[in-house]
Short mmCIF file of C-alpha atoms in Angstrom, two decimals:
data_model
loop_
_atom_site.label_atom_id
_atom_site.label_comp_id
_atom_site.label_asym_id
_atom_site.label_seq_id
_atom_site.Cartn_x
_atom_site.Cartn_y
_atom_site.Cartn_z
CA MET A 1 -26.62 224.02 -32.93
CA LEU A 2 -24.22 221.28 -32.95
CA VAL A 3 -21.01 223.21 -32.10
CA ALA A 4 -20.48 225.62 -28.78
CA GLU A 5 -17.43 227.34 -27.68
CA MET A 6 -15.67 226.16 -24.16
CA ALA A 7 -14.70 228.63 -21.66
CA ASP A 8 -10.76 228.33 -22.77
CA GLY A 9 -11.89 229.16 -26.49
CA ARG A 10 -11.87 225.44 -27.83
CA ILE A 11 -14.83 224.59 -30.14
CA ILE A 12 -16.62 221.20 -29.09
CA ASN A 13 -18.32 219.49 -31.75
CA ILE A 14 -21.23 217.41 -30.49
CA ILE A 15 -21.18 214.75 -33.43
CA GLU A 16 -17.88 213.82 -32.24
CA GLU A 17 -19.05 213.04 -28.64
CA THR A 18 -20.68 209.78 -26.98
CA ARG A 19 -23.86 210.14 -25.06
CA ASP A 20 -21.63 209.22 -21.89
CA THR A 21 -19.09 211.66 -22.53
CA LEU A 22 -21.91 214.25 -23.11
CA LEU A 23 -23.65 213.25 -19.97
CA HIS A 24 -20.21 213.92 -17.99
CA LYS A 25 -19.66 217.22 -19.68
CA ARG A 26 -23.00 218.67 -18.81
CA GLY A 27 -21.77 220.55 -16.01
CA ASN A 28 -19.24 222.31 -17.98
CA LYS A 29 -19.94 226.17 -19.53
CA TYR A 30 -20.63 226.31 -23.13
CA TYR A 31 -20.99 229.74 -25.16
CA CYS A 32 -22.48 230.39 -28.54
CA PRO A 33 -19.35 231.04 -31.00
CA VAL A 34 -21.72 233.71 -32.50
CA CYS A 35 -23.13 235.86 -30.00
CA HIS A 36 -21.18 234.28 -27.00
CA LYS A 37 -24.30 233.92 -24.85
CA GLU A 38 -24.22 230.68 -22.54
CA MET A 39 -25.42 227.44 -23.86
CA ILE A 40 -26.79 224.14 -22.66
CA ILE A 41 -26.52 220.52 -23.95
CA LYS A 42 -29.70 218.98 -24.49
CA ILE A 43 -29.72 215.12 -24.81
CA GLY A 44 -32.75 213.34 -25.72
CA ALA A 45 -34.19 209.91 -26.40
CA ILE A 46 -35.15 210.85 -30.06
CA LYS A 47 -33.70 214.20 -31.01
CA GLN A 48 -29.85 214.33 -32.01
CA ALA A 49 -28.06 215.95 -28.82
CA HIS A 50 -27.49 219.41 -29.47
CA PHE A 51 -26.80 222.86 -27.95
CA ALA A 52 -29.34 225.51 -27.37
CA HIS A 53 -29.14 229.08 -25.81
CA LYS A 54 -29.90 228.90 -22.21
CA HIS A 55 -32.14 231.82 -22.46
CA LEU A 56 -34.33 232.57 -25.38
CA TYR A 57 -33.39 235.95 -27.29
CA GLU A 58 -32.30 236.73 -30.92
CA CYS A 59 -29.05 235.22 -32.25
CA GLN A 60 -27.94 236.11 -35.76
CA GLY A 61 -26.40 232.72 -35.72
CA VAL A 62 -29.76 231.13 -35.62
CA ASN A 63 -31.79 231.97 -38.68
CA GLU A 64 -34.75 229.57 -37.80
CA PRO A 65 -35.98 227.26 -35.29
CA GLU A 66 -33.80 223.96 -35.29
CA THR A 67 -36.01 221.14 -36.20
CA VAL A 68 -35.32 217.34 -35.54
CA GLU A 69 -35.02 217.27 -39.29
CA HIS A 70 -32.36 220.08 -39.41
CA ILE A 71 -30.37 218.96 -36.85
CA ARG A 72 -30.30 215.18 -38.24
CA GLY A 73 -29.49 216.57 -41.51
CA LYS A 74 -26.46 218.53 -40.42
CA ALA A 75 -25.20 215.44 -38.57
CA LEU A 76 -25.69 213.14 -41.59
CA LEU A 77 -23.66 215.44 -43.86
CA TYR A 78 -20.79 215.97 -41.34
CA ARG A 79 -20.55 212.03 -40.70
CA TRP A 80 -20.48 211.37 -44.66
CA ALA A 81 -17.77 214.11 -44.96
CA ILE A 82 -15.70 212.66 -42.39
CA GLN A 83 -15.99 209.12 -43.66
CA LYS A 84 -14.90 210.38 -46.78
CA GLY A 85 -11.80 211.96 -45.29
CA LEU A 86 -12.59 215.48 -46.21
CA ASN A 87 -11.86 219.04 -44.33
CA VAL A 88 -15.25 219.67 -43.07
CA GLN A 89 -16.61 222.12 -40.11
CA LEU A 90 -20.17 222.25 -38.77
CA GLU A 91 -21.94 225.83 -38.34
CA TYR A 92 -18.78 227.72 -39.58
CA PRO A 93 -19.14 231.14 -38.86
CA MET A 94 -18.40 233.69 -41.37
CA PRO A 95 -18.47 237.08 -40.16
CA GLN A 96 -17.40 238.66 -43.59
CA ILE A 97 -20.65 237.66 -45.04
CA ASP A 98 -22.78 237.49 -41.73
CA GLN A 99 -23.72 233.96 -42.41
CA ARG A 100 -23.19 230.46 -40.79
CA PRO A 101 -23.52 227.70 -43.15
CA ASP A 102 -25.03 224.12 -41.78
CA VAL A 103 -21.72 222.41 -43.45
CA TRP A 104 -18.39 223.94 -44.60
CA MET A 105 -16.19 221.73 -46.68
CA GLU A 106 -12.80 221.90 -47.96
CA ASP A 107 -12.57 225.52 -47.40
CA ARG A 108 -14.78 226.22 -50.46
CA LEU A 109 -18.18 224.83 -50.29
CA ALA A 110 -21.10 225.87 -48.19
CA VAL A 111 -23.75 223.32 -47.72
CA GLU A 112 -27.33 224.27 -46.46
CA PHE A 113 -29.92 222.00 -45.58
CA GLN A 114 -33.35 224.15 -46.12
CA CYS A 115 -36.14 222.64 -44.22
CA SER A 116 -38.50 225.47 -43.77
CA PRO A 117 -39.72 228.14 -46.13
CA LEU A 118 -37.70 231.35 -46.59
CA SER A 119 -38.08 234.28 -48.43
CA ILE A 120 -36.67 234.54 -52.14
CA GLU A 121 -35.14 237.81 -51.28
CA ARG A 122 -33.22 236.10 -48.20
CA LEU A 123 -32.14 233.28 -50.56
CA ARG A 124 -30.91 235.49 -53.07
CA GLU A 125 -28.95 237.45 -50.39
CA ARG A 126 -27.50 234.18 -49.18
CA ASN A 127 -26.33 232.88 -52.28
CA GLU A 128 -24.53 236.29 -53.36
CA GLY A 129 -22.75 235.94 -49.85
CA TYR A 130 -21.53 232.51 -50.55
CA ALA A 131 -20.54 233.26 -54.21
CA SER A 132 -18.13 235.87 -52.79
CA ILE A 133 -16.09 233.36 -50.65
CA GLY A 134 -16.63 230.27 -52.54
CA LYS A 135 -19.87 227.96 -53.60
CA VAL A 136 -23.03 226.67 -52.04
CA CYS A 137 -25.15 223.75 -52.44
CA TRP A 138 -28.77 223.55 -51.03
CA LEU A 139 -30.33 220.29 -50.09
CA LEU A 140 -34.05 220.50 -49.43
CA GLY A 141 -36.07 218.96 -46.60
CA LYS A 142 -39.61 217.21 -46.84
CA GLN A 143 -41.58 220.59 -46.25
CA LEU A 144 -40.15 221.80 -49.69
CA SER A 145 -41.16 218.60 -51.77
CA ILE A 146 -42.79 219.11 -55.17
CA LYS A 147 -46.31 218.37 -55.31
CA GLU A 148 -48.50 219.12 -58.28
CA LYS A 149 -47.11 222.62 -59.07
CA ILE A 150 -43.63 224.12 -58.42
CA THR A 151 -43.88 226.84 -55.95
CA ASN A 152 -41.97 230.12 -56.51
CA LEU A 153 -39.58 229.19 -53.74
CA GLN A 154 -38.79 225.85 -55.44
CA ARG A 155 -38.25 227.50 -58.60
CA ALA A 156 -35.69 229.71 -56.82
CA PHE A 157 -33.78 226.76 -55.66
CA ILE A 158 -33.69 225.02 -59.14
CA LYS A 159 -30.16 224.94 -60.41
CA TRP A 160 -29.01 223.63 -63.90
CA HIS A 161 -26.26 220.93 -64.84
CA PRO A 162 -25.40 219.83 -68.27
CA SER A 163 -25.82 216.10 -67.17
CA TRP A 164 -29.04 216.57 -64.94
CA GLY A 165 -30.71 219.66 -66.70
CA ASN A 166 -32.67 221.51 -63.91
CA TYR A 167 -32.52 219.70 -60.73
CA LEU A 168 -33.09 219.69 -57.10
CA ILE A 169 -31.57 217.58 -54.14
CA TYR A 170 -33.66 216.46 -51.49
CA LEU A 171 -32.19 214.74 -48.17
CA ASP A 172 -34.55 212.30 -46.33
CA THR A 173 -33.02 212.46 -42.66
CA GLU A 174 -35.56 209.51 -41.23
CA GLN A 175 -34.47 207.04 -44.30
CA GLU A 176 -30.92 208.65 -44.72
CA ASN A 177 -31.60 208.73 -48.45
CA ILE A 178 -30.76 211.26 -51.01
CA LYS A 179 -32.93 211.89 -53.91
CA LEU A 180 -32.07 213.84 -57.16
CA LEU A 181 -34.95 215.18 -58.90
CA TYR A 182 -33.59 215.81 -62.40
CA HIS A 183 -34.78 217.17 -65.84
CA ILE A 184 -37.22 219.13 -64.03
CA GLN A 185 -39.76 220.92 -66.85
CA GLU A 186 -42.64 222.93 -66.27
CA PHE A 187 -44.89 224.33 -68.96
CA VAL A 188 -45.09 228.01 -68.30
CA PHE A 189 -48.76 228.65 -68.92
CA THR A 190 -50.55 225.44 -67.55
CA HIS A 191 -47.74 224.95 -64.82
CA GLU A 192 -47.53 221.07 -65.48
CA VAL A 193 -44.35 219.71 -64.15
CA PHE A 194 -42.48 216.72 -65.40
CA PHE A 195 -39.02 215.36 -63.90
CA SER A 196 -37.10 212.15 -63.15
CA GLU A 197 -35.92 210.79 -60.11
CA LEU A 198 -32.84 209.12 -58.90
CA ASN A 199 -31.35 208.09 -55.57
CA LEU A 200 -27.65 209.37 -55.10
CA THR A 201 -25.19 207.86 -52.63
CA PRO A 202 -23.40 209.87 -50.26
CA ASP A 203 -20.14 209.57 -52.19
CA GLU A 204 -21.95 210.63 -55.66
CA LEU A 205 -23.50 213.51 -53.32
CA LEU A 206 -20.12 214.86 -52.38
CA LEU A 207 -18.36 214.33 -55.35
CA PHE A 208 -21.11 216.49 -57.15
CA MET A 209 -21.35 219.13 -54.76
CA LEU A 210 -17.40 219.47 -54.55
CA ASP A 211 -16.51 219.20 -57.99
CA GLY A 212 -19.86 219.18 -60.12
CA LYS A 213 -19.07 215.54 -61.53
CA TYR A 214 -21.26 212.63 -61.85
CA HIS A 215 -20.63 209.46 -63.71
CA ARG A 216 -23.72 207.19 -63.70
CA GLN A 217 -25.74 207.00 -67.02
CA LEU A 218 -29.06 208.68 -66.54
CA PHE A 219 -32.30 207.73 -68.15
CA HIS A 220 -35.23 209.95 -68.73
CA GLN A 221 -38.48 208.56 -67.98
CA TRP A 222 -41.26 211.11 -69.16
CA ARG A 223 -42.87 211.76 -72.54
CA TYR A 224 -46.01 213.90 -73.58
CA SER A 225 -48.59 214.30 -76.18
CA LEU A 226 -47.90 217.24 -78.21
CA LYS A 227 -51.59 217.98 -79.31
CA GLU A 228 -52.82 217.59 -75.86
CA ILE A 229 -50.00 219.85 -74.41
CA TYR A 230 -50.54 222.63 -77.02
CA LEU A 231 -54.46 222.53 -76.78
CA ASP A 232 -54.05 222.73 -73.07
CA GLN A 233 -51.49 225.66 -73.44
CA ALA A 234 -53.78 227.48 -76.00
CA HIS A 235 -56.80 227.35 -73.85
CA THR A 236 -55.02 228.43 -70.88
CA ILE A 237 -53.44 231.40 -72.81
CA LYS A 238 -57.06 232.60 -74.10
CA ARG A 239 -58.53 232.42 -70.41
CA ALA A 240 -55.53 234.15 -69.11
CA LEU A 241 -55.59 237.01 -71.69
CA PHE A 242 -59.60 237.36 -71.16
CA SER A 243 -58.97 237.60 -67.25
CA ARG A 244 -55.64 239.67 -67.99
CA LYS A 245 -53.40 237.43 -65.97
CA LYS A 246 -50.32 239.43 -64.93
CA GLU A 247 -47.79 236.88 -66.15
CA VAL A 248 -49.34 236.34 -69.58
CA MET A 249 -50.25 239.87 -70.11
CA ALA A 250 -46.52 240.74 -69.71
CA ILE A 251 -45.62 238.47 -72.28
CA GLN A 252 -48.35 239.73 -74.75
CA ARG A 253 -47.25 243.26 -74.15
CA LEU A 254 -43.74 242.43 -75.28
CA LEU A 255 -45.28 240.44 -78.25
CA TYR A 256 -47.41 243.61 -79.16
CA LEU A 257 -44.43 245.80 -79.41
CA GLU A 258 -42.87 243.22 -82.05
CA GLY A 259 -46.49 243.28 -84.03
CA TYR A 260 -47.66 239.94 -82.66
CA HIS A 261 -50.49 238.36 -80.67
CA LEU A 262 -49.69 235.41 -78.14
CA SER A 263 -52.91 233.35 -79.25
CA ALA A 264 -52.09 233.47 -82.88
CA LEU A 265 -48.69 232.53 -82.65
CA HIS A 266 -47.59 229.17 -84.73
CA PRO A 267 -48.17 226.36 -82.23
CA MET A 268 -44.30 225.46 -82.40
CA ILE A 269 -43.19 228.72 -81.08
CA LEU A 270 -45.12 227.72 -77.83
CA LEU A 271 -43.84 224.16 -77.61
CA PRO A 272 -41.97 223.03 -75.55
CA SER A 273 -42.69 226.22 -73.32
CA LEU A 274 -40.59 225.24 -70.24
CA VAL A 275 -38.93 226.98 -67.36
CA SER A 276 -35.72 228.09 -68.18
CA ASP A 277 -32.89 230.21 -66.64
CA THR A 278 -34.23 233.33 -68.86
CA SER A 279 -37.73 234.47 -69.01
CA PHE A 280 -40.11 232.79 -71.52
CA ASP A 281 -41.06 235.95 -73.37
CA ASN A 282 -37.62 236.35 -74.03
CA GLU A 283 -37.40 232.58 -75.35
CA ILE A 284 -40.38 233.31 -77.57
CA ILE A 285 -38.66 236.45 -78.95
CA HIS A 286 -35.50 234.25 -79.76
CA ARG A 287 -37.44 231.48 -81.37
CA ILE A 288 -39.22 234.23 -83.64
CA LYS A 289 -36.03 235.67 -84.50
CA PHE A 290 -34.64 232.17 -85.73
CA ILE A 291 -37.84 231.42 -87.69
CA LYS A 292 -37.37 234.87 -89.52
CA GLN A 293 -33.80 233.79 -90.22
CA ILE A 294 -34.73 230.62 -91.97
CA ALA A 295 -37.35 232.07 -93.89
CA THR A 296 -34.59 233.70 -95.97
CA GLN A 297 -31.94 231.09 -95.36
CA PRO A 298 -33.42 227.73 -95.56
CA ILE A 299 -30.07 225.99 -94.76
CA ILE A 300 -28.20 226.43 -91.81
CA THR A 301 -24.84 225.25 -91.22
CA LYS A 302 -23.29 223.55 -88.02
CA GLU A 303 -20.98 226.73 -87.70
CA GLU A 304 -23.83 228.99 -88.37
CA LEU A 305 -25.89 227.43 -85.73
CA ARG A 306 -22.92 227.65 -83.26
CA LEU A 307 -22.59 231.15 -83.89
CA TYR A 308 -26.36 231.98 -83.64
CA CYS A 309 -26.12 230.37 -80.18
CA HIS A 310 -23.22 231.98 -79.14
CA GLU A 311 -24.59 234.83 -76.81
CA LEU A 312 -26.98 232.26 -75.15
CA SER A 313 -26.25 230.86 -71.54
CA GLN A 314 -25.34 227.10 -71.73
CA GLU A 315 -28.58 226.20 -70.53
CA SER A 316 -30.52 228.36 -72.89
CA GLN A 317 -28.21 226.83 -75.67
CA MET A 318 -29.19 223.28 -75.07
CA LYS A 319 -32.82 223.96 -74.61
CA PHE A 320 -32.78 225.90 -77.89
CA ARG A 321 -31.31 222.74 -79.45
CA GLU A 322 -34.02 220.46 -77.93
CA TRP A 323 -36.49 222.98 -79.55
CA LEU A 324 -34.70 222.48 -82.82
CA ARG A 325 -35.02 218.66 -82.49
CA LEU A 326 -38.95 219.08 -81.85
CA LEU A 327 -39.09 220.75 -84.99
CA VAL A 328 -37.10 218.09 -86.85
CA GLU A 329 -39.58 215.48 -85.37
CA VAL A 330 -42.65 217.14 -86.60
CA SER A 331 -41.02 217.44 -90.18
CA LEU A 332 -40.69 221.34 -90.18
CA LEU A 333 -36.68 220.97 -90.60
CA LYS A 334 -34.48 218.02 -91.36
CA ILE A 335 -30.74 217.24 -90.52
CA GLU A 336 -28.70 216.84 -93.67
CA SER A 337 -24.75 216.48 -93.71
CA HIS A 338 -24.09 218.50 -90.44
CA GLN A 339 -26.68 221.22 -91.43
CA LEU A 340 -30.50 222.02 -90.89
CA ARG A 341 -32.60 222.31 -94.02
CA VAL A 342 -35.95 223.71 -93.74
CA ILE A 343 -38.67 221.57 -95.18
CA GLN A 344 -42.02 223.42 -94.33
CA PRO A 345 -42.22 227.25 -94.01
CA ILE A 346 -43.00 228.31 -90.73
CA ASN A 347 -45.25 231.41 -90.51
CA ILE A 348 -44.83 233.13 -87.10
CA MET A 349 -48.67 234.22 -87.27
CA MET A 350 -51.56 231.99 -88.03
CA THR A 351 -55.22 232.25 -88.25
CA GLU A 352 -57.29 229.94 -86.01
CA GLU A 353 -58.22 227.91 -89.05
CA GLU A 354 -54.46 227.41 -90.05
CA ILE A 355 -53.74 226.61 -86.51
CA GLN A 356 -56.41 223.93 -86.14
CA LEU A 357 -54.98 222.31 -89.77
CA PHE A 358 -51.49 222.50 -88.47
CA VAL A 359 -52.27 220.74 -85.10
CA GLU A 360 -54.23 217.88 -86.78
CA LYS A 361 -51.61 217.29 -89.50
CA ASN A 362 -48.55 217.81 -87.54
CA LEU A 363 -49.08 216.85 -83.63
CA ASN A 364 -51.83 214.59 -83.66
CA ASN A 365 -51.05 211.21 -82.30
CA ARG A 366 -47.72 212.47 -81.82
CA VAL A 367 -45.64 211.90 -78.74
CA PHE A 368 -42.58 213.64 -77.70
CA VAL A 369 -39.98 212.18 -75.74
CA SER A 370 -38.04 214.90 -73.84
CA ARG A 371 -34.60 214.06 -72.60
CA LEU A 372 -31.76 216.05 -71.80
CA PRO A 373 -31.03 218.64 -74.50
CA HIS A 374 -28.14 217.52 -76.93
CA ASN A 375 -26.54 218.75 -80.31
CA VAL A 376 -29.24 218.75 -83.07
CA VAL A 377 -26.57 219.07 -85.54
CA SER A 378 -23.77 216.59 -84.77
#
């Protein structure tokens, strides 16, 4: 811990003390602000100076063992906030929600630096607690870096922003570097992951955490082959249905109730199949609903499209509009004078031969550049 309570009730913040003053104050009595048990000052050559309980036992203020990375991260965040002139407190006790954020800023923002795994249920509880008193921003450490696949815990940390799409923020305490992973996309069935990276300045991080603002122009750096991605998806779906994989069977059961089969859907219903704030089975049903609508109404005005998207979340709206942009790029829809017009009919269910013909005709040698979703009809 980086703060402790003195015998007279004053709080001492170890970040604000020099090494010499700490050595001088070592003989004083210090107590945990949460459990009020005695603490001692630890001063090492490598690890940030900190307080530790004199005797080992459970304390609700310490949810996990303190690592060098975690202590350094809290100290960095505190220093950056102080340099910006913000009202900031370290390890601020919140008995009303039984939590203690790493950093508490401007009496409204909890910042947590998560360096080690925790349960998704515990993450949900902590988010709910902070939501009742302000807001929370999670920064992740090295152990939670994305490798080839996104873990369920990483997926639970992903948030969405209109300028960034799905994003995660990482803090490298050794390099004192802030890395933004934005426009994170994950294909539902193959779990292939794409994202762009950007280094943030401390000022940019603080501005975003407090007010959700970001001013630099972003460039999106990844693209994929539609044919390759679809064939990978289709092959994975067939194997998953044969082995009755749980997540795929759940989608199949929902489609079965609507009279459809996952492996016989039009390829464009499955492209792009990306992680979203809603489950992908609901996204499929929503796409099918739209295809049914344009089958009887081949021209959709801008206002009709807005009303159609009205009940969706902002994230789902933008991802739906990116899907529409994909339909335009493969020549199924066309943008005309602030409206969408159907160019080719879209059959919800297709035979294997029809799917193969469509893929060769419409997807072969076609690259889709995915960028942050935007309005299809402007």
